[in-house]
Short mmCIF file of C-alpha atoms and ligand atoms in Angstrom, two decimals:
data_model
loop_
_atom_site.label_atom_id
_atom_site.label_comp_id
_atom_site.label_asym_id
_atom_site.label_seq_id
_atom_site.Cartn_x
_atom_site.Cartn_y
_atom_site.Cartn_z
CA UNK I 983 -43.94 -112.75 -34.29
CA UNK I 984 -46.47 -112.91 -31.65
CA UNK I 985 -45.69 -109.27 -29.27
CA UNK I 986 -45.78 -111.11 -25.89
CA UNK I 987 -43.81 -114.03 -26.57
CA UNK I 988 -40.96 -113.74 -23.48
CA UNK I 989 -37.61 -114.77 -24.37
CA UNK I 990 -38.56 -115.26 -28.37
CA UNK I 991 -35.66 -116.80 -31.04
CA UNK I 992 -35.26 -115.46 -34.47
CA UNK I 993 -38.51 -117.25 -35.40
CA UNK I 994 -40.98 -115.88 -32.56
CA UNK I 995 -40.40 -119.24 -30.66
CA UNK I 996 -40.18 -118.67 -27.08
CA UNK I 997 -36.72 -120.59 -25.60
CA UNK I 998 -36.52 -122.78 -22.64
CA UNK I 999 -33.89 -124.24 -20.87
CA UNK I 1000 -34.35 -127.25 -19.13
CA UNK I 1001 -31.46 -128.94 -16.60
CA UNK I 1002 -33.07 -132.54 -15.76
CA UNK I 1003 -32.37 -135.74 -15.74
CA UNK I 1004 -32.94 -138.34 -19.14
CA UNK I 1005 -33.73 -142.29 -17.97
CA UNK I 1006 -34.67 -144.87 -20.57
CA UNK I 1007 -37.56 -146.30 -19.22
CA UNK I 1008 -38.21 -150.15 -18.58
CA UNK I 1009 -41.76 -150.11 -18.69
CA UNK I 1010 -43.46 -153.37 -17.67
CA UNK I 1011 -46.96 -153.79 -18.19
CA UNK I 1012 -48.59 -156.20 -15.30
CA UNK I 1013 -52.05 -157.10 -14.11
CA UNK I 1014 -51.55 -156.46 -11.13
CA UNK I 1015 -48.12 -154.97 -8.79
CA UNK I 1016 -46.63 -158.16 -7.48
CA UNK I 1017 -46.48 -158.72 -3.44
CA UNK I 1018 -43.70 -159.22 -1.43
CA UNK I 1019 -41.91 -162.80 -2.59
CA UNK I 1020 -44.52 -163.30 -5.45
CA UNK I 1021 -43.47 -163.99 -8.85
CA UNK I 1022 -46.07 -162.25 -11.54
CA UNK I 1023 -45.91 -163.30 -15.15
CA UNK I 1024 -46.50 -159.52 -16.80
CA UNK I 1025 -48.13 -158.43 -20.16
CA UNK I 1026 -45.35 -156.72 -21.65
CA UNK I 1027 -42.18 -154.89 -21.69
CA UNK I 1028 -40.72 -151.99 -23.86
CA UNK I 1029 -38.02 -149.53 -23.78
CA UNK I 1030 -39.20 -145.81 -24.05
CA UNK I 1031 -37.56 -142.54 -23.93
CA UNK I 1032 -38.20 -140.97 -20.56
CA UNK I 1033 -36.95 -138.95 -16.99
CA UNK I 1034 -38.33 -135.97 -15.93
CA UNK I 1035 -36.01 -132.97 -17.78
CA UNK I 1036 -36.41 -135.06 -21.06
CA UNK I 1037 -39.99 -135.76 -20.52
CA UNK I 1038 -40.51 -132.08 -19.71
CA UNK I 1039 -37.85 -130.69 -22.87
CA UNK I 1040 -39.81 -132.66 -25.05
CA UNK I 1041 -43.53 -131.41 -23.71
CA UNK I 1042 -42.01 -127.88 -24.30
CA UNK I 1043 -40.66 -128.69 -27.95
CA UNK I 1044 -44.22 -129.78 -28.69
CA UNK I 1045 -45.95 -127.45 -27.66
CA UNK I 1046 -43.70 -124.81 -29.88
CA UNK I 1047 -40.75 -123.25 -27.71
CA UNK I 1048 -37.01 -123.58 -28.91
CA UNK I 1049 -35.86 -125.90 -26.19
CA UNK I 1050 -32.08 -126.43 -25.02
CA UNK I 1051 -31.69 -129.31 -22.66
CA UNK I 1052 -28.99 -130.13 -19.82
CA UNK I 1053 -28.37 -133.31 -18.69
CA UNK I 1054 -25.91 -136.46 -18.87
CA UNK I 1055 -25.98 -139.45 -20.22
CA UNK I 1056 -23.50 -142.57 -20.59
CA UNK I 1057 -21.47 -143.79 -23.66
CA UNK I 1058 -23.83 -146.40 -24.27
CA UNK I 1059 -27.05 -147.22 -26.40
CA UNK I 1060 -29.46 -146.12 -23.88
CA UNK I 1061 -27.83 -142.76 -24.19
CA UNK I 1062 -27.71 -142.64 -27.59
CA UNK I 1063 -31.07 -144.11 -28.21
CA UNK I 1064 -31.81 -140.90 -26.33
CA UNK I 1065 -30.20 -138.15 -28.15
CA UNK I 1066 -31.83 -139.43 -31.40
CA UNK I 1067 -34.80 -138.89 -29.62
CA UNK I 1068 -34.16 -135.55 -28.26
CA UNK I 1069 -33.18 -134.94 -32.00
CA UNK I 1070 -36.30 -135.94 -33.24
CA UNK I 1071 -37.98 -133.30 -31.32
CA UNK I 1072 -35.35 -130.62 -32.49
CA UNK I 1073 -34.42 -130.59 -28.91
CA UNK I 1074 -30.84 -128.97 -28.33
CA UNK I 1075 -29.15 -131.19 -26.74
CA UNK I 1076 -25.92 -129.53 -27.09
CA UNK I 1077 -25.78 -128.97 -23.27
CA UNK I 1078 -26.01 -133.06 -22.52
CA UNK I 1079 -22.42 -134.51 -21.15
CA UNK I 1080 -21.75 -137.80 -21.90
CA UNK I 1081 -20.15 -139.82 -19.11
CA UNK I 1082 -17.54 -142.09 -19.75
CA UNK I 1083 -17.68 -144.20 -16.33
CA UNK I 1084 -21.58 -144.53 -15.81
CA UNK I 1085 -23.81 -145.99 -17.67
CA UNK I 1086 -27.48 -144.15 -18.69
CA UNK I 1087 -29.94 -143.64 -16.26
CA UNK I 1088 -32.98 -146.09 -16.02
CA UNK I 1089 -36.29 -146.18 -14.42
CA UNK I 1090 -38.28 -149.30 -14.21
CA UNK I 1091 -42.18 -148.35 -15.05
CA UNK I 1092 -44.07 -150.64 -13.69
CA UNK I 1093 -48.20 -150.29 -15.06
CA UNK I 1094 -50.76 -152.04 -13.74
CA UNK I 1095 -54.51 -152.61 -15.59
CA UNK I 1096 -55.83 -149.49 -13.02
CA UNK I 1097 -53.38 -146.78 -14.51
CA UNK I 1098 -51.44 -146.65 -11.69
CA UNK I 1099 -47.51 -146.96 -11.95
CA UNK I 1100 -44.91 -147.53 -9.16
CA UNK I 1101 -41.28 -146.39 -10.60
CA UNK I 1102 -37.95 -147.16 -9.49
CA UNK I 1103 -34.91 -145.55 -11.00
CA UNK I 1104 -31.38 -145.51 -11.10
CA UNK I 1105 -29.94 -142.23 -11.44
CA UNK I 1106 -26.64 -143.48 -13.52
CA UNK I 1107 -24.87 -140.65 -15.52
CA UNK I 1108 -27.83 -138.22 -14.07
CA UNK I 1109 -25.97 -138.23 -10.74
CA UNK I 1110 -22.55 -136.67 -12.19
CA UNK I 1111 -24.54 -133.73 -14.09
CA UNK I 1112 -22.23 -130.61 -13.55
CA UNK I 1113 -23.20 -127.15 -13.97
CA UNK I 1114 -20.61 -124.46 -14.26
CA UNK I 1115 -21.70 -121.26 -13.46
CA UNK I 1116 -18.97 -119.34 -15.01
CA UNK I 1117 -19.07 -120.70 -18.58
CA UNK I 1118 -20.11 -117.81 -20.95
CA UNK I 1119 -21.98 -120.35 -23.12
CA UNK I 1120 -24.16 -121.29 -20.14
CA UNK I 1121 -24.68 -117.88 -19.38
CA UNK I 1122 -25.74 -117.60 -23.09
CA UNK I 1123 -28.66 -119.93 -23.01
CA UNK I 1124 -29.90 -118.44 -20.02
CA UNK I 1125 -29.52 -115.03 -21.02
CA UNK I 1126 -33.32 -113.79 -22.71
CA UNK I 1127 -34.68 -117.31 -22.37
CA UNK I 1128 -38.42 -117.50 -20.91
CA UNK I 1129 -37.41 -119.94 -18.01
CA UNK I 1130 -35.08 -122.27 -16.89
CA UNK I 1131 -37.08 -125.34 -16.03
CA UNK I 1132 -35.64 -127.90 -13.24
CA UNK I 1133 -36.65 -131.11 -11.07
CA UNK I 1134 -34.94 -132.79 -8.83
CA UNK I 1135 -33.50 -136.24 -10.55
CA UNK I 1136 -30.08 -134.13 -10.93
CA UNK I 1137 -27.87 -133.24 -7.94
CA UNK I 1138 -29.43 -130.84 -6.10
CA UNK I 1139 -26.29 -128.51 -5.56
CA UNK I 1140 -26.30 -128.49 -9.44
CA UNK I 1141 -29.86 -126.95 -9.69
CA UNK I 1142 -29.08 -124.19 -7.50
CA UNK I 1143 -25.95 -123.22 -9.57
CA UNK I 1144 -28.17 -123.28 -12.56
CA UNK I 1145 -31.04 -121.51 -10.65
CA UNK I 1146 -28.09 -119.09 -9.71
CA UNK I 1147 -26.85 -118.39 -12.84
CA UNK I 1148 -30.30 -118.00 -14.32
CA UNK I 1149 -31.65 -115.31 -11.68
CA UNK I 1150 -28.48 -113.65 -12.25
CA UNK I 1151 -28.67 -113.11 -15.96
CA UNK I 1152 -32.60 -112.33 -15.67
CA UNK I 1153 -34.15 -115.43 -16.66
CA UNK I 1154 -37.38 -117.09 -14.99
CA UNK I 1155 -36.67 -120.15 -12.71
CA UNK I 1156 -39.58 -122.87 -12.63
CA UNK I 1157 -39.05 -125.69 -10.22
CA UNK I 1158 -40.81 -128.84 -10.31
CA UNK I 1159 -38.99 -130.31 -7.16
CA UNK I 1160 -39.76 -133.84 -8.21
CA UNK I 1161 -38.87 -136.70 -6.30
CA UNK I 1162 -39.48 -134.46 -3.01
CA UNK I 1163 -36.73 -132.92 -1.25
CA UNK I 1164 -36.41 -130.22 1.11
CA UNK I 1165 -35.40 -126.91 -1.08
CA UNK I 1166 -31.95 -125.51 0.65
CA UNK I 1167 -33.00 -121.65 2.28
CA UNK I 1168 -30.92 -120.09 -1.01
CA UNK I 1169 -33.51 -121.80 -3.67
CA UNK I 1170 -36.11 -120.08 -2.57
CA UNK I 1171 -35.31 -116.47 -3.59
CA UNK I 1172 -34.32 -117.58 -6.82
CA UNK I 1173 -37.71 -119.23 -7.40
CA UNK I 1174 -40.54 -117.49 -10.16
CA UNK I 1175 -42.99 -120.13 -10.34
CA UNK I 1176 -43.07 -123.53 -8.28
CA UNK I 1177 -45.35 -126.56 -9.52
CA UNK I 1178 -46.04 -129.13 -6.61
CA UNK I 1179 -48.08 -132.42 -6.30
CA UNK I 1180 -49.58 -133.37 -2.86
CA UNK I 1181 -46.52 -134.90 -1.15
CA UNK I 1182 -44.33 -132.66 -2.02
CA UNK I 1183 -46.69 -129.75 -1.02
CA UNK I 1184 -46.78 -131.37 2.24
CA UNK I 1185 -42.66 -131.47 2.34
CA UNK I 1186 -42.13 -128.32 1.66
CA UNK I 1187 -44.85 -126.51 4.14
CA UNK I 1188 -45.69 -128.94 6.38
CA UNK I 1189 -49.48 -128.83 5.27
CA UNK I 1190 -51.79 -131.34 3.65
CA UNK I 1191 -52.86 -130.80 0.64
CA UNK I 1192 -55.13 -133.96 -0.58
CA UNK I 1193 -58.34 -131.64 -0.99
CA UNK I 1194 -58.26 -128.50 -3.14
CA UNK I 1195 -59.22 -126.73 -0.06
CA UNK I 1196 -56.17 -127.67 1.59
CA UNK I 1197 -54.10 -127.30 -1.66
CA UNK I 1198 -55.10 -123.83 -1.78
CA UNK I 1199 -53.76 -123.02 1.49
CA UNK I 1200 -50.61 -124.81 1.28
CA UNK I 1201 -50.08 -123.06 -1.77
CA UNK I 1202 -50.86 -119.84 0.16
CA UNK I 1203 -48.17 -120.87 2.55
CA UNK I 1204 -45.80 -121.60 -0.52
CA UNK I 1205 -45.72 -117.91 -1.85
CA UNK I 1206 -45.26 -116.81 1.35
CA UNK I 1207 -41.90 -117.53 1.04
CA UNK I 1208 -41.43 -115.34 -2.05
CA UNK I 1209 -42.63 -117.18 -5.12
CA UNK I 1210 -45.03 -115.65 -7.04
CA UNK I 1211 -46.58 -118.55 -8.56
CA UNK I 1212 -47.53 -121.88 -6.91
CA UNK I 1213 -49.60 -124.47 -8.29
CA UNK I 1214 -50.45 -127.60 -6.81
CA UNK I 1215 -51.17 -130.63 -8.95
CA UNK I 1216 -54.01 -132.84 -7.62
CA UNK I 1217 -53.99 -135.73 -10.24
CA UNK I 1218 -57.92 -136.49 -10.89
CA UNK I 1219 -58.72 -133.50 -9.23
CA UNK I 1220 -57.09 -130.92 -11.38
CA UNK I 1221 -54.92 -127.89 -9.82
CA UNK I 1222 -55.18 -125.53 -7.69
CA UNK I 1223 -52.81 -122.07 -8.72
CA UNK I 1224 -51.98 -119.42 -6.58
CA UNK I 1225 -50.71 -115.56 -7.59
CA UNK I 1226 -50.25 -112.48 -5.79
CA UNK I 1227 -54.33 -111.75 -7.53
CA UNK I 1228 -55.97 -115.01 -5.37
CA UNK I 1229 -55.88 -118.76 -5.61
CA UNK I 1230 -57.94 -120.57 -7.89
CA UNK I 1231 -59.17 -124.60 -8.25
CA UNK I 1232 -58.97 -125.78 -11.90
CA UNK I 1233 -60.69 -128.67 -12.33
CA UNK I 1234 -59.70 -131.98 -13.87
CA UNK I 1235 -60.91 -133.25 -17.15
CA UNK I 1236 -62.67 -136.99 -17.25
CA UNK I 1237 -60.50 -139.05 -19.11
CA UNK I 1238 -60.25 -143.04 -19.53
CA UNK I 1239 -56.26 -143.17 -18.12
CA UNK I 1240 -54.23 -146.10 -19.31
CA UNK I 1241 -50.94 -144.96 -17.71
CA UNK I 1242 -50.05 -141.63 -15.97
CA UNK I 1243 -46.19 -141.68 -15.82
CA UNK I 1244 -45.26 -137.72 -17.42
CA UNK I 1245 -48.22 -136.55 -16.87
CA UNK I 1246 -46.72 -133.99 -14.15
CA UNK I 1247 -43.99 -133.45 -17.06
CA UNK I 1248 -46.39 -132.78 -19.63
CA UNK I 1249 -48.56 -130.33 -17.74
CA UNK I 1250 -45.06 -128.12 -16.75
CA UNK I 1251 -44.07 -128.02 -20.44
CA UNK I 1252 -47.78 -126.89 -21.55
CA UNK I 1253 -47.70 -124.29 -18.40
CA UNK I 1254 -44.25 -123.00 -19.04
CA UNK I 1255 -44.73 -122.66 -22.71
CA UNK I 1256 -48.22 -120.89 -22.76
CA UNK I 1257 -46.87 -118.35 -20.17
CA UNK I 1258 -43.77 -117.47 -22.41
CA UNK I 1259 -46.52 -116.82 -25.08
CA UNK I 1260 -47.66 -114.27 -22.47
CA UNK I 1261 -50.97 -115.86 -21.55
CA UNK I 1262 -52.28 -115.59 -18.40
CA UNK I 1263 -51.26 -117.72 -15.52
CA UNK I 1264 -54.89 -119.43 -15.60
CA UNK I 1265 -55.05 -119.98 -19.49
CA UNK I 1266 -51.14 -121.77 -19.17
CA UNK I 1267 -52.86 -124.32 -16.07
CA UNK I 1268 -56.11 -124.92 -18.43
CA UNK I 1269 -53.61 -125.58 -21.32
CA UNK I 1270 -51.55 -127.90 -18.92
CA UNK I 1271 -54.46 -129.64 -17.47
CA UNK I 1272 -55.30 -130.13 -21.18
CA UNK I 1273 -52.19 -131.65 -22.60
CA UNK I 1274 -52.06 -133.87 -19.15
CA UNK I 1275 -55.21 -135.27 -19.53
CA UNK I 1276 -54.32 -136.93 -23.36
CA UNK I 1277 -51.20 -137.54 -21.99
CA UNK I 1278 -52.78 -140.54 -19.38
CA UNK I 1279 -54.49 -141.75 -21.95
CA UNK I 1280 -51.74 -143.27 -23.30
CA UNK I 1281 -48.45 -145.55 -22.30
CA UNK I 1282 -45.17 -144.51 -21.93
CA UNK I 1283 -43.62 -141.16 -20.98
CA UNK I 1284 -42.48 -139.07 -23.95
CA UNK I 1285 -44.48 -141.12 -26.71
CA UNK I 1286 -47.84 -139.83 -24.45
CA UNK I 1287 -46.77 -136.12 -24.64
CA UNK I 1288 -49.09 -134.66 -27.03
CA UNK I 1289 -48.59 -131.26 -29.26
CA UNK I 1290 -49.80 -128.40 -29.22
CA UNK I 1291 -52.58 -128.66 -32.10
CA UNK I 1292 -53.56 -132.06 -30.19
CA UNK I 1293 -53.97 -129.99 -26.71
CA UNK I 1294 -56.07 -127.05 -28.75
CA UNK I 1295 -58.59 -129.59 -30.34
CA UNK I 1296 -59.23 -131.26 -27.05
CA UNK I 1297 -61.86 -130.57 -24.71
CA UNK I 1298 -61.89 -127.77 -22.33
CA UNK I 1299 -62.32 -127.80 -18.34
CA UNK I 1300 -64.80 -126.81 -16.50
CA UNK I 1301 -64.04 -123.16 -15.14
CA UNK I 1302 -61.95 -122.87 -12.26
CA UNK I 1303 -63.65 -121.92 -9.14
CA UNK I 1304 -62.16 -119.13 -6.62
CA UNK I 1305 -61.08 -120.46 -2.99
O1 LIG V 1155 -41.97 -138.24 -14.47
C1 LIG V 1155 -41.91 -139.47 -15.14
C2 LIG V 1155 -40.49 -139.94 -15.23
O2 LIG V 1155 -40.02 -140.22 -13.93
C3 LIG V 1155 -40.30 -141.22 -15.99
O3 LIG V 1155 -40.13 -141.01 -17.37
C4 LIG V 1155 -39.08 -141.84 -15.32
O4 LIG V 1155 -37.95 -141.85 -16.10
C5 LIG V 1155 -38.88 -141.04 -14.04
O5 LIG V 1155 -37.83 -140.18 -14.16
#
């Protein structure tokens, strides 16, 4: 067993709990995004297991952690179409609820021929996802695990129980507060490491951050409110991470995307995972850069995640540059 590993099971695996949401994903291939009142014959479309806590369980699993998964899903096919999945992966998903009343969440992927995607989903079973912050086997999962991993496609009062429970029992939270939404005042003590993109920078501190420039001082603003780690995704431009040692600019890799959908998801797996190996907080946001960058070069969310050994045979940034 490797010494560093935080949180390790009985195999050396580091464990990870993830609360997030679990869509099936529509994902329709077009030429083009249609206009308002135009009617667009598209390429293609296919059903593929996706939403941001699955996409992100299932980036963790790959890249080697023992990941338990909380979530919700309906009594329907969708739902178990993604359980099987989850299985596949060796995912618990123990800690999913199955809804009687609403059906399985959905997000319509829509991919044009320039990579870029415009998604619309309907949150279904995801929006009754209950956390109970006095159930012992809750506490269990969270108790010794590396981190706690959470977006914001499940109810946000839900999130903070978990993020709660988790501080209280001594396990890392990471946030990925994805679609953007104010955090309430009693996330933020709670929070160990917060992963950003652009807009939702800009929500939370009220400062741009398109440049890495800006990024970096927006993250800056970030840990001022007590988190100790802040990275800021820049899509083509790579990251920008910030610790209580300085901020740094990672730059992107050069990659031919086809589709970018769980590419965020991919890089918080890689990150979270490589710091529960104990790695340094700039070796876990070259690993995540890494696994992001072979994740756009493919379609669909968790088919695109790649593994570890793919992520370690791929090509390596450029060295990050100190801001
Ligand atoms: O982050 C990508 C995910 O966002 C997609 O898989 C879709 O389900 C939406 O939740």
């Amino acid at each position: 067993m490797a010494k560093n590993v935080l949180g390790a099971d009985k195999s050396g695996r580091p464990r990870i709990v993830v609360l997030g949401s679990l869509n099936m994903d529509l994902v329709l291939r077009v030429a083009h995004a249609p206009e308002a009142g135009e009617t667009l014959n598209g390429r293609s479309m296919t059903t593929v297991p996706g939403g941001k806590g699955g996409n992100q369980a299932v980036s963790c699993a790959r890249q080697g952690a023992a990941v338990s998964l909380l979530g919700r899903v309906g009594a329907d096919v969708y739902g178990q179409a993604l359980r099987q999945a989850l299985t596949c992966d060796g995912i618990d998903h123990t800690g999913v609820q199955t809804d009687a009343q609403q059906p399985t969440g959905v997000a319509l992927v829509m991919v044009d021929d320039d990579a870029q995607n415009r998604i619309v989903v309907i949150a279904g079973a995801n929006a009754g996802v209950e956390v109970d912050a006095r159930d012992p086997d809750l506490a269990q999962r969270l108790r010794g695990a590396a981190f706690l991993l959470a977006q914001f496609e499940t109810p946000l009062a839900q999130v903070v129980a978990a993020a709660v429970l988790a501080h209280r029992v001594g396990c890392k939270v990471l946030l990925n507060p994805s679609p953007a939404q104010a955090l309430p005042i009693e996330l933020w003590p709670l929070l160990d490491t917060l992963v950003v993109n652009e807009v939702e920078a800009r929500l939370l501190c009220g400062l741009p951050a398109d440049t890495p420039a800006q990024a970096a001082a927006a993250a800056r603003a970030l840990r001022e409110r007590g988190v100790a780690r802040v990275v800021v995704t820049l899509g083509a431009d790579g990251a920008v991470a910030a610790d209580a040692l300085s901020c740094r600019h990672h730059p992107a890799l050069a990659v031919k995307a086809v589709d970018t959908t769980a590419a965020g998801d991919t890089f918080l797996g890689a990150l979270a995972v490589t710091l529960a190996n104990g790695q340094s907080f700039d070796d876990a946001v070259r690993h995540g850069i890494r696994a992001a960058a072979l994740c756009v070069t493919k379609v669909g969310a968790q088919p695109s995640i790649p593994d570890r050994n793919a992520v370690l045979q791929s090509a390596l940034p450029p060295d990050w540059i100190s801001l």
